[in-house]
Every structure is written in C-alpha cells, then in structure tokens.
mmCIF file of C-alpha atoms in Angstrom:
data_model
loop_
_atom_site.group_PDB
_atom_site.id
_atom_site.type_symbol
_atom_site.label_atom_id
_atom_site.label_comp_id
_atom_site.label_asym_id
_atom_site.label_seq_id
_atom_site.Cartn_x
_atom_site.Cartn_y
_atom_site.Cartn_z
ATOM 1 C CA UNK A 228 0.000 0.000 0.000
ATOM 2 C CA UNK A 229 1.054 3.552 -0.474
ATOM 3 C CA UNK A 230 1.971 5.157 2.825
ATOM 4 C CA UNK A 231 1.312 8.832 3.551
ATOM 5 C CA UNK A 232 4.523 10.852 3.390
ATOM 6 C CA UNK A 233 4.800 14.598 3.943
ATOM 7 C CA UNK A 234 5.397 16.928 1.032
ATOM 8 C CA UNK A 235 4.569 16.934 -2.681
ATOM 9 C CA UNK A 236 7.631 14.843 -3.595
ATOM 10 C CA UNK A 237 6.320 11.726 -1.887
ATOM 11 C CA UNK A 238 5.524 10.177 -5.251
ATOM 12 C CA UNK A 239 9.036 10.932 -6.458
ATOM 13 C CA UNK A 240 10.553 9.342 -3.361
ATOM 14 C CA UNK A 241 8.533 6.183 -3.908
ATOM 15 C CA UNK A 242 9.703 5.975 -7.497
ATOM 16 C CA UNK A 243 13.329 6.548 -6.611
ATOM 17 C CA UNK A 244 13.107 3.616 -4.231
ATOM 18 C CA UNK A 245 12.544 1.120 -7.061
ATOM 19 C CA UNK A 246 15.794 -0.722 -7.565
ATOM 20 C CA UNK A 247 17.264 1.925 -5.281
ATOM 21 C CA UNK A 248 15.958 -0.416 -2.643
ATOM 22 C CA UNK A 249 19.292 -2.069 -3.310
ATOM 23 C CA UNK A 250 21.271 0.861 -2.022
ATOM 24 C CA UNK A 251 19.106 3.441 -0.292
ATOM 25 C CA UNK A 252 18.679 3.350 3.460
ATOM 26 C CA UNK A 253 15.446 5.298 3.002
ATOM 27 C CA UNK A 254 13.906 2.312 1.224
ATOM 28 C CA UNK A 255 15.326 -0.232 3.671
ATOM 29 C CA UNK A 256 15.689 -2.971 1.077
ATOM 30 C CA UNK A 257 19.404 -3.804 1.112
ATOM 31 C CA UNK A 258 20.039 -7.455 1.856
ATOM 32 C CA UNK A 259 22.928 -9.839 1.954
ATOM 33 C CA UNK A 260 22.894 -13.558 1.564
ATOM 34 C CA UNK A 261 25.268 -16.459 1.259
ATOM 35 C CA UNK A 262 23.249 -17.914 -1.603
ATOM 36 C CA UNK A 263 21.765 -16.478 -4.759
ATOM 37 C CA UNK A 264 18.078 -15.686 -4.169
ATOM 38 C CA UNK A 265 15.573 -17.706 -6.155
ATOM 39 C CA UNK A 266 13.974 -15.696 -8.940
ATOM 40 C CA UNK A 267 10.778 -17.714 -8.514
ATOM 41 C CA UNK A 268 10.383 -17.076 -4.822
ATOM 42 C CA UNK A 269 8.038 -14.090 -5.008
ATOM 43 C CA UNK A 270 4.313 -14.467 -4.611
ATOM 44 C CA UNK A 271 2.223 -14.694 -7.746
ATOM 45 C CA UNK A 272 4.863 -16.268 -9.963
ATOM 46 C CA UNK A 273 2.282 -18.582 -11.558
ATOM 47 C CA UNK A 274 0.421 -15.517 -12.843
ATOM 48 C CA UNK A 275 3.291 -14.896 -15.230
ATOM 49 C CA UNK A 276 3.638 -18.474 -16.488
ATOM 50 C CA UNK A 277 3.072 -18.813 -20.222
ATOM 51 C CA UNK A 278 -0.425 -20.140 -20.767
ATOM 52 C CA UNK A 279 0.299 -22.091 -23.952
ATOM 53 C CA UNK A 280 2.979 -24.849 -23.701
ATOM 54 C CA UNK A 281 3.616 -24.605 -27.449
ATOM 55 C CA UNK A 282 4.394 -20.905 -27.123
ATOM 56 C CA UNK A 283 6.556 -21.616 -24.096
ATOM 57 C CA UNK A 284 8.639 -24.061 -26.123
ATOM 58 C CA UNK A 285 8.823 -21.620 -29.035
ATOM 59 C CA UNK A 286 9.974 -18.805 -26.759
ATOM 60 C CA UNK A 287 12.692 -21.008 -25.333
ATOM 61 C CA UNK A 288 13.753 -22.120 -28.810
ATOM 62 C CA UNK A 289 13.979 -18.517 -30.003
ATOM 63 C CA UNK A 290 16.095 -17.531 -27.039
ATOM 64 C CA UNK A 291 18.200 -20.648 -27.472
ATOM 65 C CA UNK A 292 18.958 -19.633 -31.044
ATOM 66 C CA UNK A 293 19.943 -16.209 -29.767
ATOM 67 C CA UNK A 294 22.231 -17.766 -27.222
ATOM 68 C CA UNK A 295 23.984 -19.737 -29.934
ATOM 69 C CA UNK A 296 23.523 -23.131 -28.294
ATOM 70 C CA UNK A 297 21.033 -25.988 -28.079
ATOM 71 C CA UNK A 298 20.597 -25.909 -24.319
ATOM 72 C CA UNK A 299 17.676 -23.501 -24.074
ATOM 73 C CA UNK A 300 17.670 -19.802 -23.175
ATOM 74 C CA UNK A 301 20.407 -18.239 -21.032
ATOM 75 C CA UNK A 302 19.834 -19.939 -17.664
ATOM 76 C CA UNK A 303 20.553 -16.748 -15.722
ATOM 77 C CA UNK A 304 18.526 -14.530 -18.069
ATOM 78 C CA UNK A 305 21.637 -12.742 -19.410
ATOM 79 C CA UNK A 306 23.283 -13.312 -22.799
ATOM 80 C CA UNK A 307 26.988 -14.091 -22.890
ATOM 81 C CA UNK A 308 29.268 -11.208 -23.950
ATOM 82 C CA UNK A 309 28.781 -10.212 -27.594
ATOM 83 C CA UNK A 310 25.994 -12.716 -28.321
ATOM 84 C CA UNK A 311 23.130 -10.207 -28.178
ATOM 85 C CA UNK A 312 24.872 -7.784 -30.531
ATOM 86 C CA UNK A 313 25.404 -10.542 -33.074
ATOM 87 C CA UNK A 314 21.851 -11.780 -32.781
ATOM 88 C CA UNK A 315 19.999 -8.460 -32.686
ATOM 89 C CA UNK A 316 22.108 -5.268 -32.859
ATOM 90 C CA UNK A 317 20.794 -2.069 -31.339
ATOM 91 C CA UNK A 318 18.571 -0.286 -33.814
ATOM 92 C CA UNK A 319 17.884 -3.503 -35.720
ATOM 93 C CA UNK A 320 14.258 -3.992 -36.800
ATOM 94 C CA UNK A 321 11.909 -6.356 -35.043
ATOM 95 C CA UNK A 322 11.771 -9.772 -36.684
ATOM 96 C CA UNK A 323 8.622 -11.886 -36.905
ATOM 97 C CA UNK A 324 8.405 -15.674 -37.131
ATOM 98 C CA UNK A 325 5.033 -17.329 -37.783
ATOM 99 C CA UNK A 326 4.541 -20.583 -35.885
ATOM 100 C CA UNK A 327 1.102 -21.473 -37.192
ATOM 101 C CA UNK A 328 -1.513 -19.933 -39.513
ATOM 102 C CA UNK A 329 -4.546 -20.967 -37.478
ATOM 103 C CA UNK A 330 -7.855 -22.273 -38.769
ATOM 104 C CA UNK A 331 -9.990 -21.031 -41.647
ATOM 105 C CA UNK A 332 -11.266 -18.428 -42.300
ATOM 106 C CA UNK A 333 -8.070 -16.377 -42.175
ATOM 107 C CA UNK A 334 -7.557 -12.639 -42.565
ATOM 108 C CA UNK A 335 -4.499 -10.576 -43.504
ATOM 109 C CA UNK A 336 -3.643 -8.207 -40.671
ATOM 110 C CA UNK A 337 -1.118 -6.108 -42.588
ATOM 111 C CA UNK A 338 -3.310 -5.067 -45.510
ATOM 112 C CA UNK A 339 -3.062 -1.419 -46.499
ATOM 113 C CA UNK A 340 -0.507 1.142 -47.631
ATOM 114 C CA UNK A 341 2.482 1.551 -45.293
ATOM 115 C CA UNK A 342 1.624 5.151 -44.402
ATOM 116 C CA UNK A 343 -1.986 4.183 -43.718
ATOM 117 C CA UNK A 344 -0.916 1.359 -41.409
ATOM 118 C CA UNK A 345 1.248 3.761 -39.414
ATOM 119 C CA UNK A 346 -1.370 6.505 -39.396
ATOM 120 C CA UNK A 347 -3.947 4.064 -38.035
ATOM 121 C CA UNK A 348 -2.309 4.521 -34.630
ATOM 122 C CA UNK A 349 -2.750 8.299 -34.507
ATOM 123 C CA UNK A 350 -5.267 9.997 -32.237
ATOM 124 C CA UNK A 351 -6.179 10.130 -28.539
ATOM 125 C CA UNK A 352 -5.328 7.357 -26.093
ATOM 126 C CA UNK A 353 -5.452 6.674 -22.369
ATOM 127 C CA UNK A 354 -3.062 4.632 -20.260
ATOM 128 C CA UNK A 355 -3.586 3.616 -16.646
ATOM 129 C CA UNK A 356 -0.346 2.464 -15.060
ATOM 130 C CA UNK A 357 0.066 0.808 -11.674
ATOM 131 C CA UNK A 358 3.521 -0.012 -10.323
ATOM 132 C CA UNK A 359 5.107 -1.751 -7.380
ATOM 133 C CA UNK A 360 8.861 -1.519 -6.981
ATOM 134 C CA UNK A 361 9.977 -3.940 -4.318
ATOM 135 C CA UNK A 362 7.778 -5.301 -1.525
ATOM 136 C CA UNK A 363 7.667 -2.000 0.380
ATOM 137 C CA UNK A 364 7.500 0.619 -2.359
ATOM 138 C CA UNK A 365 4.084 0.846 -3.995
ATOM 139 C CA UNK A 366 3.669 3.751 -6.363
ATOM 140 C CA UNK A 367 0.357 5.571 -6.857
ATOM 141 C CA UNK A 368 -1.606 4.387 -9.862
ATOM 142 C CA UNK A 369 -1.642 7.096 -12.540
ATOM 143 C CA UNK A 370 -3.906 7.992 -15.444
ATOM 144 C CA UNK A 371 -2.130 9.313 -18.527
ATOM 145 C CA UNK A 372 -3.884 11.034 -21.415
ATOM 146 C CA UNK A 373 -1.932 10.671 -24.665
ATOM 147 C CA UNK A 374 -2.032 12.352 -28.046
ATOM 148 C CA UNK A 375 -0.453 10.046 -30.623
ATOM 149 C CA UNK A 376 0.884 11.166 -33.981
ATOM 150 C CA UNK A 377 3.899 11.216 -36.265
ATOM 151 C CA UNK A 378 7.112 12.993 -35.362
ATOM 152 C CA UNK A 379 7.907 16.274 -37.083
ATOM 153 C CA UNK A 380 9.666 15.972 -40.428
ATOM 154 C CA UNK A 381 12.976 17.197 -38.999
ATOM 155 C CA UNK A 382 12.671 14.745 -36.094
ATOM 156 C CA UNK A 383 12.152 11.477 -37.964
ATOM 157 C CA UNK A 384 8.790 12.050 -39.637
ATOM 158 C CA UNK A 385 6.255 9.255 -40.042
ATOM 159 C CA UNK A 386 8.820 6.566 -39.188
ATOM 160 C CA UNK A 387 8.408 7.632 -35.560
ATOM 161 C CA UNK A 388 5.226 7.312 -33.537
ATOM 162 C CA UNK A 389 5.176 9.976 -30.817
ATOM 163 C CA UNK A 390 2.806 9.915 -27.852
ATOM 164 C CA UNK A 391 2.749 13.204 -25.947
ATOM 165 C CA UNK A 392 1.524 13.119 -22.360
ATOM 166 C CA UNK A 393 -1.255 15.689 -22.405
ATOM 167 C CA UNK A 394 -2.598 14.854 -18.974
ATOM 168 C CA UNK A 395 -1.113 13.064 -15.967
ATOM 169 C CA UNK A 396 -3.025 12.567 -12.722
ATOM 170 C CA UNK A 397 -3.555 10.038 -9.932
ATOM 171 C CA UNK A 398 -6.148 7.396 -10.772
ATOM 172 C CA UNK A 399 -9.414 7.442 -8.828
ATOM 173 C CA UNK A 400 -8.721 4.065 -7.232
ATOM 174 C CA UNK A 401 -5.573 3.736 -5.116
ATOM 175 C CA UNK A 402 -4.175 1.164 -2.707
ATOM 176 C CA UNK A 403 -3.940 3.785 0.033
ATOM 177 C CA UNK A 404 -4.256 7.461 0.841
ATOM 178 C CA UNK A 405 -2.043 9.744 -1.227
ATOM 179 C CA UNK A 406 -0.091 12.544 0.453
ATOM 180 C CA UNK A 407 -0.972 16.159 -0.278
ATOM 181 C CA UNK A 408 0.651 17.495 -3.428
ATOM 182 C CA UNK A 409 0.865 14.126 -5.198
ATOM 183 C CA UNK A 410 -1.431 15.322 -7.981
ATOM 184 C CA UNK A 411 0.800 18.333 -8.664
ATOM 185 C CA UNK A 412 3.932 16.186 -8.697
ATOM 186 C CA UNK A 413 2.422 13.723 -11.173
ATOM 187 C CA UNK A 414 1.118 16.563 -13.350
ATOM 188 C CA UNK A 415 4.698 17.646 -14.037
ATOM 189 C CA UNK A 416 4.910 14.673 -16.423
ATOM 190 C CA UNK A 417 2.692 16.536 -18.890
ATOM 191 C CA UNK A 418 4.634 17.377 -22.023
ATOM 192 C CA UNK A 419 6.810 14.264 -21.827
ATOM 193 C CA UNK A 420 7.217 12.306 -25.068
ATOM 194 C CA UNK A 421 7.083 8.543 -25.655
ATOM 195 C CA UNK A 422 8.697 7.646 -29.002
ATOM 196 C CA UNK A 423 8.667 4.396 -30.981
ATOM 197 C CA UNK A 424 10.329 3.935 -34.385
ATOM 198 C CA UNK A 425 8.174 1.715 -36.593
ATOM 199 C CA UNK A 426 8.612 -0.330 -39.712
ATOM 200 C CA UNK A 427 5.549 -0.640 -41.937
ATOM 201 C CA UNK A 428 4.643 -4.015 -40.418
ATOM 202 C CA UNK A 429 4.520 -2.603 -36.896
ATOM 203 C CA UNK A 430 7.941 -3.868 -35.868
ATOM 204 C CA UNK A 431 9.906 -1.535 -33.631
ATOM 205 C CA UNK A 432 13.559 -0.683 -34.116
ATOM 206 C CA UNK A 433 13.980 1.957 -31.395
ATOM 207 C CA UNK A 434 12.168 3.070 -28.239
ATOM 208 C CA UNK A 435 12.827 6.392 -26.499
ATOM 209 C CA UNK A 436 11.420 8.542 -23.711
ATOM 210 C CA UNK A 437 11.963 12.275 -23.183
ATOM 211 C CA UNK A 438 10.781 13.963 -19.991
ATOM 212 C CA UNK A 439 8.972 17.280 -20.323
ATOM 213 C CA UNK A 440 10.710 20.476 -19.238
ATOM 214 C CA UNK A 441 8.732 20.692 -15.994
ATOM 215 C CA UNK A 442 8.854 16.984 -15.118
ATOM 216 C CA UNK A 443 10.474 15.898 -11.888
ATOM 217 C CA UNK A 444 13.539 13.845 -12.702
ATOM 218 C CA UNK A 445 12.471 11.273 -10.113
ATOM 219 C CA UNK A 446 9.430 10.470 -12.275
ATOM 220 C CA UNK A 447 11.608 9.213 -15.106
ATOM 221 C CA UNK A 448 11.041 5.584 -14.121
ATOM 222 C CA UNK A 449 7.287 6.043 -14.328
ATOM 223 C CA UNK A 450 7.541 7.629 -17.789
ATOM 224 C CA UNK A 451 9.891 4.834 -18.873
ATOM 225 C CA UNK A 452 7.353 2.236 -17.780
ATOM 226 C CA UNK A 453 4.748 4.111 -19.811
ATOM 227 C CA UNK A 454 6.749 3.868 -23.043
ATOM 228 C CA UNK A 455 7.401 0.173 -22.350
ATOM 229 C CA UNK A 456 3.651 -0.387 -21.871
ATOM 230 C CA UNK A 457 2.987 1.450 -25.135
ATOM 231 C CA UNK A 458 5.533 -0.781 -26.883
ATOM 232 C CA UNK A 459 3.813 -3.909 -25.554
ATOM 233 C CA UNK A 460 0.524 -2.545 -26.933
ATOM 234 C CA UNK A 461 1.954 -2.615 -30.459
ATOM 235 C CA UNK A 462 1.650 -5.717 -32.626
ATOM 236 C CA UNK A 463 4.328 -6.583 -35.226
ATOM 237 C CA UNK A 464 2.171 -8.058 -37.971
ATOM 238 C CA UNK A 465 2.707 -11.496 -39.569
ATOM 239 C CA UNK A 466 3.148 -11.531 -43.337
ATOM 240 C CA UNK A 467 0.614 -14.327 -43.872
ATOM 241 C CA UNK A 468 -3.151 -14.320 -43.264
ATOM 242 C CA UNK A 469 -4.047 -15.755 -39.862
ATOM 243 C CA UNK A 470 -7.023 -17.466 -38.277
ATOM 244 C CA UNK A 471 -8.047 -18.506 -34.788
ATOM 245 C CA UNK A 472 -5.171 -20.335 -33.120
ATOM 246 C CA UNK A 473 -2.475 -18.645 -35.231
ATOM 247 C CA UNK A 474 0.784 -17.970 -33.397
ATOM 248 C CA UNK A 475 3.801 -15.812 -34.109
ATOM 249 C CA UNK A 476 6.816 -14.500 -32.222
ATOM 250 C CA UNK A 477 8.330 -11.016 -32.531
ATOM 251 C CA UNK A 478 11.944 -10.482 -31.481
ATOM 252 C CA UNK A 479 12.858 -6.913 -30.493
ATOM 253 C CA UNK A 480 15.692 -5.114 -28.779
ATOM 254 C CA UNK A 481 14.290 -2.580 -26.334
ATOM 255 C CA UNK A 482 14.665 -1.035 -22.870
ATOM 256 C CA UNK A 483 12.909 -2.778 -19.998
ATOM 257 C CA UNK A 484 13.003 -1.638 -16.360
ATOM 258 C CA UNK A 485 16.407 -0.031 -16.753
ATOM 259 C CA UNK A 486 17.882 -2.954 -18.707
ATOM 260 C CA UNK A 487 18.774 -3.314 -22.369
ATOM 261 C CA UNK A 488 17.029 -6.543 -23.408
ATOM 262 C CA UNK A 489 16.112 -8.744 -26.317
ATOM 263 C CA UNK A 490 12.408 -9.395 -25.832
ATOM 264 C CA UNK A 491 10.394 -12.228 -27.362
ATOM 265 C CA UNK A 492 6.685 -11.458 -27.699
ATOM 266 C CA UNK A 493 4.502 -14.453 -28.460
ATOM 267 C CA UNK A 494 1.070 -13.649 -29.930
ATOM 268 C CA UNK A 495 -1.818 -16.066 -30.296
ATOM 269 C CA UNK A 496 -5.165 -15.365 -31.988
ATOM 270 C CA UNK A 497 -7.939 -16.190 -29.524
ATOM 271 C CA UNK A 498 -10.877 -15.013 -31.617
ATOM 272 C CA UNK A 499 -11.815 -12.970 -34.693
ATOM 273 C CA UNK A 500 -14.934 -10.826 -34.930
ATOM 274 C CA UNK A 501 -15.133 -9.111 -38.290
ATOM 275 C CA UNK A 502 -12.034 -6.927 -38.554
ATOM 276 C CA UNK A 503 -11.263 -7.149 -34.836
ATOM 277 C CA UNK A 504 -8.787 -9.724 -33.538
ATOM 278 C CA UNK A 505 -8.447 -10.756 -29.896
ATOM 279 C CA UNK A 506 -4.850 -11.716 -29.067
ATOM 280 C CA UNK A 507 -3.066 -13.182 -26.075
ATOM 281 C CA UNK A 508 0.476 -11.985 -25.372
ATOM 282 C CA UNK A 509 3.329 -13.713 -23.557
ATOM 283 C CA UNK A 510 6.709 -12.039 -23.192
ATOM 284 C CA UNK A 511 10.102 -13.258 -22.053
ATOM 285 C CA UNK A 512 13.102 -10.953 -22.121
ATOM 286 C CA UNK A 513 16.824 -11.461 -21.599
ATOM 287 C CA UNK A 514 19.408 -8.854 -20.644
ATOM 288 C CA UNK A 515 21.993 -8.208 -23.348
ATOM 289 C CA UNK A 516 24.855 -7.785 -20.865
ATOM 290 C CA UNK A 517 25.746 -8.068 -17.201
ATOM 291 C CA UNK A 518 27.559 -4.721 -17.381
ATOM 292 C CA UNK A 519 24.486 -2.728 -16.479
ATOM 293 C CA UNK A 520 24.681 0.814 -15.143
ATOM 294 C CA UNK A 521 21.578 1.948 -13.284
ATOM 295 C CA UNK A 522 21.390 5.071 -11.108
ATOM 296 C CA UNK A 523 19.605 3.157 -8.353
ATOM 297 C CA UNK A 524 22.238 0.395 -8.150
ATOM 298 C CA UNK A 525 25.475 0.805 -6.134
ATOM 299 C CA UNK A 526 28.512 1.507 -8.275
ATOM 300 C CA UNK A 527 30.479 -1.673 -8.846
ATOM 301 C CA UNK A 528 27.502 -4.029 -8.537
ATOM 302 C CA UNK A 529 27.257 -6.641 -11.302
ATOM 303 C CA UNK A 530 24.060 -8.045 -12.778
ATOM 304 C CA UNK A 531 23.975 -11.754 -12.017
ATOM 305 C CA UNK A 532 20.458 -12.987 -12.797
ATOM 306 C CA UNK A 533 17.353 -11.646 -14.532
ATOM 307 C CA UNK A 534 13.812 -12.945 -14.766
ATOM 308 C CA UNK A 535 11.732 -10.657 -17.022
ATOM 309 C CA UNK A 536 8.232 -11.677 -18.067
ATOM 310 C CA UNK A 537 4.942 -10.143 -19.133
ATOM 311 C CA UNK A 538 1.532 -11.429 -20.056
ATOM 312 C CA UNK A 539 -1.677 -9.879 -21.295
ATOM 313 C CA UNK A 540 -4.435 -9.591 -23.865
ATOM 314 C CA UNK A 541 -4.971 -7.162 -26.733
ATOM 315 C CA UNK A 542 -7.721 -6.226 -29.171
ATOM 316 C CA UNK A 543 -6.369 -5.309 -32.606
ATOM 317 C CA UNK A 544 -8.194 -4.000 -35.669
ATOM 318 C CA UNK A 545 -7.141 -5.327 -39.055
ATOM 319 C CA UNK A 546 -4.731 -2.967 -40.832
ATOM 320 C CA UNK A 547 -3.527 -1.363 -37.571
ATOM 321 C CA UNK A 548 -0.347 -1.904 -35.558
ATOM 322 C CA UNK A 549 -1.361 -0.413 -32.220
ATOM 323 C CA UNK A 550 -3.998 -2.258 -30.204
ATOM 324 C CA UNK A 551 -7.312 -0.555 -29.557
ATOM 325 C CA UNK A 552 -7.311 -2.110 -26.102
ATOM 326 C CA UNK A 553 -4.588 -3.799 -24.070
ATOM 327 C CA UNK A 554 -4.260 -5.136 -20.531
ATOM 328 C CA UNK A 555 -0.702 -6.211 -19.680
ATOM 329 C CA UNK A 556 1.069 -7.312 -16.493
ATOM 330 C CA UNK A 557 4.843 -7.138 -16.262
ATOM 331 C CA UNK A 558 7.399 -8.377 -13.730
ATOM 332 C CA UNK A 559 11.178 -8.000 -13.697
ATOM 333 C CA UNK A 560 13.401 -9.489 -10.979
ATOM 334 C CA UNK A 561 17.113 -8.661 -10.896
ATOM 335 C CA UNK A 562 19.887 -10.095 -8.752
ATOM 336 C CA UNK A 563 23.207 -8.248 -8.471
ATOM 337 C CA UNK A 564 26.511 -9.199 -6.952
ATOM 338 C CA UNK A 565 27.272 -6.415 -4.493
ATOM 339 C CA UNK A 566 30.264 -4.112 -5.014
ATOM 340 C CA UNK A 567 33.689 -5.422 -3.962
ATOM 341 C CA UNK A 568 34.183 -5.210 -0.225
ATOM 342 C CA UNK A 569 30.524 -5.905 0.591
ATOM 343 C CA UNK A 570 30.219 -9.278 2.261
ATOM 344 C CA UNK A 571 27.500 -11.255 3.932
ATOM 345 C CA UNK A 572 28.143 -12.604 7.442
ATOM 346 C CA UNK A 573 29.323 -16.245 7.588
ATOM 347 C CA UNK A 574 26.552 -18.793 7.973
ATOM 348 C CA UNK A 575 28.608 -20.837 10.446
ATOM 349 C CA UNK A 576 31.478 -19.940 12.762
ATOM 350 C CA UNK A 577 34.844 -20.362 11.089
ATOM 351 C CA UNK A 578 33.523 -20.132 7.548
ATOM 352 C CA UNK A 579 34.644 -17.237 5.324
ATOM 353 C CA UNK A 580 31.972 -14.647 4.498
ATOM 354 C CA UNK A 581 30.230 -15.101 1.159
ATOM 355 C CA UNK A 582 29.826 -12.357 -1.430
ATOM 356 C CA UNK A 583 26.697 -10.299 -0.850
ATOM 357 C CA UNK A 584 23.851 -10.222 -3.346
ATOM 358 C CA UNK A 585 21.275 -7.505 -3.882
ATOM 359 C CA UNK A 586 17.793 -8.159 -5.232
ATOM 360 C CA UNK A 587 15.395 -5.751 -6.925
ATOM 361 C CA UNK A 588 11.927 -6.333 -8.319
ATOM 362 C CA UNK A 589 9.493 -4.210 -10.333
ATOM 363 C CA UNK A 590 5.922 -5.120 -11.170
ATOM 364 C CA UNK A 591 3.445 -3.143 -13.214
ATOM 365 C CA UNK A 592 0.012 -3.422 -14.757
ATOM 366 C CA UNK A 593 -0.992 -1.288 -17.726
ATOM 367 C CA UNK A 594 -4.461 -0.780 -19.191
ATOM 368 C CA UNK A 595 -4.495 0.949 -22.572
ATOM 369 C CA UNK A 596 -7.359 2.151 -24.768
ATOM 370 C CA UNK A 597 -7.356 4.422 -27.789
ATOM 371 C CA UNK A 598 -9.215 5.825 -30.769
ATOM 372 C CA UNK A 599 -12.904 5.108 -31.206
ATOM 373 C CA UNK A 600 -12.789 2.647 -28.311
ATOM 374 C CA UNK A 601 -11.674 5.468 -26.008
ATOM 375 C CA UNK A 602 -14.314 7.823 -27.366
ATOM 376 C CA UNK A 603 -16.986 5.180 -26.810
ATOM 377 C CA UNK A 604 -15.780 4.550 -23.255
ATOM 378 C CA UNK A 605 -15.893 8.257 -22.443
ATOM 379 C CA UNK A 606 -19.552 8.460 -23.473
ATOM 380 C CA UNK A 607 -20.577 5.947 -20.815
#
C-alpha cells in the first residue's frame, strides 16, 4: 500500500526507491545472503507463467537460437558477452516468425498502404499504469492522457510514432491514501514524449522517452514504464493471413526496467470478430549484458540474474499496428553481486563470508485504450 509521506515529492521518493531499494537506506531494502536468491520465490509467480505450452517451447527455442547453443535460453537470463549484438544489434528492426496460420477463415492483418498502417495509430489514447517496486514501495496508480501522432519531419517524420503526455493525474482508485501534493507532482509529467520507431509491419527498431521540461527527474522511471507499456501494446504483424489459433513470435531489442534486453513477444489469436482480432500476449526478455549501469544500483555491482516476463491480452483491428485495447502485467526481478568489499556474514562460525547479493523487483500493470474505443468509453 502507499503510505502517507509529507510533502509533494512523496511520489518521487517512492519511485526513486525502485531498484534503489538495493542501495538506499530510506527504502530499507538492502540485503545480503550467502546464496543467490531464487527468482521464482516471489508471490504470484504462476500468474506470469506462459499459458500455452507450445508458445513456451517456441519462446525457449527462439532464445536458445539467440544464445547460440542448443541448451535452451540463457539460464541466468543474461546473454553471454557479444551474443546479443550478433543476434539483434541495437537499432535492428523487429523480426517476426510465424509458428502457425490458425484455422480457416483467415484474414491478412497487414493489408493497407504503409503510411496508412502507421497513421492508423494516430489519435487520442489513455493509459492507466500501476507499479510496485519492491515489496515495500508501492507507487500511486496514474492515469495518462496521450495524443499520438507522427514525429515532425525534422525529427524522424512518419517513421516515428510519438505519444505526448497531455494529462497526468492520480487514478481514482488507489491502494492507500495519497499525500498532499501528489497530484501536482504527477502533473509535471505533462509534455513528456514517448517515441517508438516503426517499420511498416509494426515492428519496432527503437524506443525512447523524453521527460517534459517541468517533469520531476524522479518520475523518469514512471515515464519509462509508460513507453514500455505502449511498446507492448503494439503488434508486429505477420506476413501471412491468420485465423483462430495462429501464433507468431516477434523479437525486439528494447529497454525494460532499466535494462537493455532482447524481448520475445509471443502472440496467439484467440478469436476474430469481423475486422477485430483478440490476441493473447506472452513475453520473455533477456538482458543483453551483465555490465548494467543503473542510477539506483550501487557503483560496482554486477548483474547476475534476470527474470523478465509479461503477459496480457490485446484487441487489434485489421490494418492497424497499435492495439485498440490492451491489458498487460509485467514483472522484472534482478539479482546483483554487491560491489567489492561488501560481504555477507558467515553462515557458520569459522567459515569465510560469502559475497553479498542484492535483489530488486518491479511489477506493473498497464491498461491501454485508444481511438474510437476510447471515445466510446468516455460516453458511458
């Protein structure tokens, strides 16, 4: 639950305590241990298990190919040095692999001129984002009003989708009472930009976030989670017509909770109603390197393990690349080896102290709606 804290920067303090729980006494999250913590130990792990065993196997096979071996995905969630850059260099376009076409009748999702497919994403949108960063740092749920369009010609043009935060406010429903001034602190996010570079098939090749001039720097993590949620609401389109049961995997390089990752998004068609397609989404992501620099993590700490997953459902209209509706849950657990000189106490007298480990966890849930679906929702 959120806990009342004096002053308008309470929201910023909560955000800064995300992975800062690893190093900040204010967050009281620093821990040492003589063994590496289990990445499956947190409550609710089953919620993030891939629902379809076939997709689970395909995700593992895709990651195995990236790892350059036949032994499955990187067991610690981190690619070996240089492997990620060979597999999917930064700035490289999203790739799509179709696993199955599904049953008849099938429809082509990527029909239309390239500019029309991109422009189908333009217009108003709303994003509700809830976050929890560590077991003791819940962040107020926020409502973000977005205006989506193309970048200016001198800033990338129609290749870039830009979502400007027109409105930022606390959501009506919260886990606890918010301190005075929270609404004003969150409102400073207005004017921030979420940017995604698109190919014509909806595949991303770059994801960026720029805070507005008035935004509190401590809210950067919240804005970053917003652009990640927007990315997960996009659908790289398969080249073949698909029917119910069709499956495909999109491989992208993108930021995720402060990490540079290669993410594998598995889509499955659950139903088709006219031009509207209901999709399930399962995501597994792997850090591209253990040499990760994060402002919240003590200098000298080394990334040791990562477990990054997401799951959700989307409603997509034929000929569009951005879902009309999306509901996505995300969880990232990170384990770091503490900086040199930090040691855990010995477990038994006479034994040497073991290296200390630091654990951080972020969880979020994003609900997205846009276009005519948003307009219809606002009328009710």
